[in-house]
């Protein structure tokens, strides 16, 4: 876990107590991602830094001070070798959204950045790692080819900034969450989500799907965790039954 106190905490799940408290960032930690089969933890912050940590020992591995004024999103490729970051850079007094790609091993930038029309707030790799989805302050979700950095598709339907994205592990479905508490589920062809959930009263911060694609979980700024039962089949979602628990 991480937050405004500038630290990252690794927890003992069995005991419910902190194992390691990691300090390197000089501003709020805004994003976390696990790489290399969970052996490596990546953190990013409002200080524009990327930091990798040994997930077992808590030792710092690498630090990269980027050109971002703030990093808002991280995603690790399915093979664990690439870290993708999204955020805002200031150029000639104007803010530009950018997606950058880094080697998980040494945090060296490995390819040209993707210039985004607006600030990037969320990222998610497709299950095969060939494409990556981005959500932004302009309310649009975009799908990019990782190899040639070209836009493949876009989805329009949210009425506020998109803070969370999650791909189903099969079937091509993509879930998204916005600042108004709305969760949508899209397929690869549609321009609007086939299923919409008023999941929260305030902004959705994170989304996750279980391995069987039968449960979608959402977390929000209201302190609630929501869950939706779903079956992702042939790019569709059915049987949604939302419940929320503190």
Tab-separated table of C-alpha atoms in Angstrom:
chain	number	residue	atom	x	y	z
A	1	UNK	CA	0.000	0.000	0.000
A	2	UNK	CA	1.082	3.617	-0.482
A	3	UNK	CA	-0.257	7.129	-0.234
A	4	UNK	CA	0.141	10.768	0.729
A	5	UNK	CA	2.666	10.040	3.503
A	6	UNK	CA	5.305	9.429	0.747
A	7	UNK	CA	5.963	5.858	1.873
A	8	UNK	CA	5.227	2.357	0.588
A	9	UNK	CA	4.274	-0.380	3.058
A	10	UNK	CA	4.677	-4.108	2.417
A	11	UNK	CA	2.247	-6.085	4.593
A	12	UNK	CA	2.266	-9.546	6.115
A	13	UNK	CA	-1.112	-10.824	4.935
A	14	UNK	CA	-1.325	-13.577	7.538
A	15	UNK	CA	-0.617	-11.282	10.486
A	16	UNK	CA	-2.068	-8.082	9.074
A	17	UNK	CA	1.035	-6.156	10.129
A	18	UNK	CA	3.666	-4.185	8.151
A	19	UNK	CA	6.772	-6.122	7.088
A	20	UNK	CA	8.665	-3.232	5.500
A	21	UNK	CA	8.191	0.522	5.178
A	22	UNK	CA	9.893	1.847	2.058
A	23	UNK	CA	10.984	5.467	1.779
A	24	UNK	CA	12.439	7.194	-1.271
A	25	UNK	CA	9.704	9.422	-2.641
A	26	UNK	CA	9.575	13.101	-1.709
A	27	UNK	CA	5.870	13.512	-2.518
A	28	UNK	CA	2.750	11.358	-2.432
A	29	UNK	CA	3.101	7.872	-3.891
A	30	UNK	CA	0.455	7.704	-6.602
A	31	UNK	CA	0.850	4.265	-8.228
A	32	UNK	CA	2.164	0.753	-7.577
A	33	UNK	CA	2.758	-2.243	-9.847
A	34	UNK	CA	4.222	-5.719	-9.392
A	35	UNK	CA	6.647	-7.127	-11.985
A	36	UNK	CA	8.821	-10.191	-12.499
A	37	UNK	CA	6.239	-12.637	-11.076
A	38	UNK	CA	5.733	-10.468	-8.010
A	39	UNK	CA	9.417	-10.395	-7.095
A	40	UNK	CA	9.734	-6.724	-7.970
A	41	UNK	CA	7.587	-3.835	-6.747
A	42	UNK	CA	7.479	-0.569	-8.703
A	43	UNK	CA	6.323	2.695	-7.173
A	44	UNK	CA	5.692	6.087	-8.762
A	45	UNK	CA	4.890	9.431	-7.274
A	46	UNK	CA	3.923	13.054	-7.574
A	47	UNK	CA	7.678	13.748	-7.434
A	48	UNK	CA	8.103	12.246	-10.915
A	49	UNK	CA	10.203	9.358	-9.607
A	50	UNK	CA	10.054	5.680	-10.514
A	51	UNK	CA	11.481	3.300	-7.910
A	52	UNK	CA	11.866	-0.479	-7.960
A	53	UNK	CA	12.053	-2.546	-4.776
A	54	UNK	CA	12.770	-6.148	-3.903
A	55	UNK	CA	9.316	-7.327	-2.835
A	56	UNK	CA	10.750	-9.856	-0.383
A	57	UNK	CA	13.434	-7.848	1.413
A	58	UNK	CA	12.122	-4.338	0.818
A	59	UNK	CA	15.509	-3.218	-0.483
A	60	UNK	CA	15.624	-0.484	-3.099
A	61	UNK	CA	16.796	-1.712	-6.504
A	62	UNK	CA	16.718	1.280	-8.869
A	63	UNK	CA	15.559	4.909	-8.960
A	64	UNK	CA	14.719	6.903	-12.080
A	65	UNK	CA	13.915	10.621	-11.972
A	66	UNK	CA	11.702	11.101	-15.000
A	67	UNK	CA	10.587	14.155	-16.951
A	68	UNK	CA	7.059	13.801	-15.598
A	69	UNK	CA	5.810	16.564	-13.338
A	70	UNK	CA	3.625	13.816	-11.825
A	71	UNK	CA	3.164	10.119	-12.536
A	72	UNK	CA	-0.430	8.975	-12.098
A	73	UNK	CA	-0.420	5.411	-13.441
A	74	UNK	CA	1.732	2.285	-13.732
A	75	UNK	CA	1.272	-1.072	-15.435
A	76	UNK	CA	3.559	-4.087	-15.742
A	77	UNK	CA	3.584	-6.210	-18.894
A	78	UNK	CA	2.386	-9.819	-18.520
A	79	UNK	CA	5.951	-11.125	-18.903
A	80	UNK	CA	7.112	-8.770	-16.144
A	81	UNK	CA	9.907	-7.245	-18.219
A	82	UNK	CA	8.366	-3.883	-19.104
A	83	UNK	CA	6.933	-1.119	-16.939
A	84	UNK	CA	4.583	1.409	-18.479
A	85	UNK	CA	4.023	4.805	-16.859
A	86	UNK	CA	1.468	7.495	-17.517
A	87	UNK	CA	1.190	11.056	-16.345
A	88	UNK	CA	1.771	14.680	-17.238
A	89	UNK	CA	4.862	16.570	-18.366
A	90	UNK	CA	5.104	20.343	-18.592
A	91	UNK	CA	6.563	21.663	-21.842
A	92	UNK	CA	6.746	25.387	-22.577
A	93	UNK	CA	4.245	26.050	-19.789
A	94	UNK	CA	1.753	23.573	-21.286
A	95	UNK	CA	0.828	20.174	-19.810
A	96	UNK	CA	1.195	17.149	-22.084
A	97	UNK	CA	0.046	13.619	-21.332
A	98	UNK	CA	2.657	10.952	-22.021
A	99	UNK	CA	2.967	7.168	-21.844
A	100	UNK	CA	6.516	5.882	-21.394
A	101	UNK	CA	8.006	2.372	-21.422
A	102	UNK	CA	10.821	1.219	-19.120
A	103	UNK	CA	12.879	-1.913	-18.548
A	104	UNK	CA	11.853	-3.462	-15.241
A	105	UNK	CA	15.442	-4.669	-14.742
A	106	UNK	CA	17.139	-1.259	-14.677
A	107	UNK	CA	14.427	1.397	-15.278
A	108	UNK	CA	16.018	2.495	-18.542
A	109	UNK	CA	13.590	3.889	-21.103
A	110	UNK	CA	13.329	1.335	-23.893
A	111	UNK	CA	11.281	2.990	-26.628
A	112	UNK	CA	9.797	6.320	-27.739
A	113	UNK	CA	6.960	7.724	-25.672
A	114	UNK	CA	3.344	7.917	-26.780
A	115	UNK	CA	2.016	11.467	-26.738
A	116	UNK	CA	-1.465	11.645	-25.299
A	117	UNK	CA	-4.107	14.283	-25.923
A	118	UNK	CA	-4.561	14.812	-22.186
A	119	UNK	CA	-3.251	13.731	-18.804
A	120	UNK	CA	-2.970	9.945	-18.412
A	121	UNK	CA	-4.578	8.618	-15.214
A	122	UNK	CA	-4.826	4.844	-15.752
A	123	UNK	CA	-3.146	2.051	-17.728
A	124	UNK	CA	-3.680	-1.668	-18.322
A	125	UNK	CA	-1.819	-4.159	-20.510
A	126	UNK	CA	-3.846	-6.628	-22.542
A	127	UNK	CA	-3.367	-10.267	-21.428
A	128	UNK	CA	-1.030	-10.993	-24.367
A	129	UNK	CA	1.008	-7.817	-23.750
A	130	UNK	CA	0.604	-6.687	-27.365
A	131	UNK	CA	-1.521	-3.652	-26.542
A	132	UNK	CA	-2.102	-1.260	-23.679
A	133	UNK	CA	-5.194	0.719	-22.715
A	134	UNK	CA	-5.033	4.231	-21.295
A	135	UNK	CA	-7.627	6.312	-19.485
A	136	UNK	CA	-7.355	10.068	-19.307
A	137	UNK	CA	-8.720	13.382	-18.114
A	138	UNK	CA	-10.541	13.838	-21.446
A	139	UNK	CA	-12.923	10.945	-20.508
A	140	UNK	CA	-11.678	8.770	-23.402
A	141	UNK	CA	-10.162	5.271	-23.242
A	142	UNK	CA	-7.589	4.528	-25.926
A	143	UNK	CA	-6.013	1.249	-27.003
A	144	UNK	CA	-2.439	1.356	-28.291
A	145	UNK	CA	-0.202	-1.122	-30.118
A	146	UNK	CA	2.809	-1.614	-27.842
A	147	UNK	CA	5.226	-2.368	-30.684
A	148	UNK	CA	4.560	0.530	-33.073
A	149	UNK	CA	2.794	2.910	-30.608
A	150	UNK	CA	-0.178	3.442	-32.935
A	151	UNK	CA	-3.708	3.906	-31.635
A	152	UNK	CA	-5.851	0.855	-32.402
A	153	UNK	CA	-9.222	1.800	-30.940
A	154	UNK	CA	-10.967	4.183	-28.587
A	155	UNK	CA	-14.050	4.094	-26.402
A	156	UNK	CA	-16.207	7.098	-25.517
A	157	UNK	CA	-18.918	6.986	-22.870
A	158	UNK	CA	-17.578	8.211	-19.545
A	159	UNK	CA	-18.511	11.709	-18.434
A	160	UNK	CA	-15.522	12.207	-16.127
A	161	UNK	CA	-11.838	11.336	-15.852
A	162	UNK	CA	-10.978	7.638	-16.033
A	163	UNK	CA	-8.954	6.545	-13.011
A	164	UNK	CA	-8.968	2.738	-13.285
A	165	UNK	CA	-8.745	0.043	-15.979
A	166	UNK	CA	-8.613	-3.761	-15.901
A	167	UNK	CA	-8.602	-6.341	-18.708
A	168	UNK	CA	-10.330	-9.694	-18.449
A	169	UNK	CA	-7.812	-12.518	-18.784
A	170	UNK	CA	-9.719	-13.901	-21.763
A	171	UNK	CA	-12.475	-12.734	-24.057
A	172	UNK	CA	-11.168	-9.212	-24.660
A	173	UNK	CA	-13.409	-7.381	-22.174
A	174	UNK	CA	-12.116	-4.211	-20.505
A	175	UNK	CA	-13.487	-2.669	-17.294
A	176	UNK	CA	-13.109	1.042	-16.542
A	177	UNK	CA	-13.904	3.275	-13.574
A	178	UNK	CA	-14.274	7.050	-13.400
A	179	UNK	CA	-14.344	9.932	-10.938
A	180	UNK	CA	-18.149	9.883	-10.727
A	181	UNK	CA	-18.179	6.326	-9.369
A	182	UNK	CA	-19.264	4.710	-12.643
A	183	UNK	CA	-17.841	1.342	-13.732
A	184	UNK	CA	-18.259	0.297	-17.363
A	185	UNK	CA	-17.437	-2.943	-19.149
A	186	UNK	CA	-16.530	-2.773	-22.833
A	187	UNK	CA	-15.759	-5.207	-25.608
A	188	UNK	CA	-13.229	-4.710	-28.392
A	189	UNK	CA	-15.772	-3.560	-30.974
A	190	UNK	CA	-18.228	-1.295	-29.169
A	191	UNK	CA	-17.950	2.447	-28.711
A	192	UNK	CA	-20.046	2.378	-25.540
A	193	UNK	CA	-20.015	-0.068	-22.665
A	194	UNK	CA	-22.592	-2.865	-22.752
A	195	UNK	CA	-22.861	-2.846	-18.961
A	196	UNK	CA	-22.796	0.118	-16.595
A	197	UNK	CA	-22.657	0.012	-12.802
A	198	UNK	CA	-23.217	2.937	-10.428
A	199	UNK	CA	-20.622	1.271	-8.246
A	200	UNK	CA	-19.760	4.143	-5.899
A	201	UNK	CA	-20.930	7.571	-4.824
A	202	UNK	CA	-17.478	9.041	-5.516
A	203	UNK	CA	-14.487	8.348	-7.734
A	204	UNK	CA	-13.364	4.795	-8.491
A	205	UNK	CA	-9.649	4.404	-7.737
A	206	UNK	CA	-8.898	0.787	-8.661
A	207	UNK	CA	-10.329	-2.281	-10.396
A	208	UNK	CA	-9.367	-5.968	-10.393
A	209	UNK	CA	-10.740	-9.154	-11.945
A	210	UNK	CA	-10.284	-12.647	-10.537
A	211	UNK	CA	-8.569	-15.323	-12.634
A	212	UNK	CA	-11.850	-16.924	-13.715
A	213	UNK	CA	-13.314	-13.571	-14.877
A	214	UNK	CA	-16.310	-14.154	-12.607
A	215	UNK	CA	-15.804	-11.326	-10.107
A	216	UNK	CA	-14.952	-7.668	-10.665
A	217	UNK	CA	-13.845	-5.710	-7.599
A	218	UNK	CA	-13.693	-1.916	-7.333
A	219	UNK	CA	-12.270	0.418	-4.707
A	220	UNK	CA	-13.124	4.081	-4.322
A	221	UNK	CA	-12.474	7.282	-2.432
A	222	UNK	CA	-15.590	6.655	-0.310
A	223	UNK	CA	-13.726	3.864	1.520
A	224	UNK	CA	-16.003	1.164	0.122
A	225	UNK	CA	-15.081	-1.946	-1.844
A	226	UNK	CA	-17.660	-3.001	-4.418
A	227	UNK	CA	-17.940	-6.348	-6.156
A	228	UNK	CA	-19.856	-7.343	-9.259
A	229	UNK	CA	-20.488	-10.922	-10.233
A	230	UNK	CA	-19.878	-11.295	-13.953
A	231	UNK	CA	-19.207	-13.900	-16.591
A	232	UNK	CA	-16.971	-12.658	-19.395
A	233	UNK	CA	-17.850	-14.668	-22.485
A	234	UNK	CA	-17.069	-13.783	-26.091
A	235	UNK	CA	-16.424	-10.106	-25.297
A	236	UNK	CA	-19.654	-9.728	-23.285
A	237	UNK	CA	-20.485	-9.482	-19.618
A	238	UNK	CA	-23.617	-10.995	-18.078
A	239	UNK	CA	-25.183	-11.688	-14.725
A	240	UNK	CA	-24.081	-8.587	-12.837
A	241	UNK	CA	-25.085	-8.469	-9.184
A	242	UNK	CA	-23.374	-5.643	-7.293
A	243	UNK	CA	-22.754	-5.589	-3.569
A	244	UNK	CA	-20.604	-3.324	-1.409
A	245	UNK	CA	-18.817	-3.964	1.852
A	246	UNK	CA	-16.755	-1.801	4.134
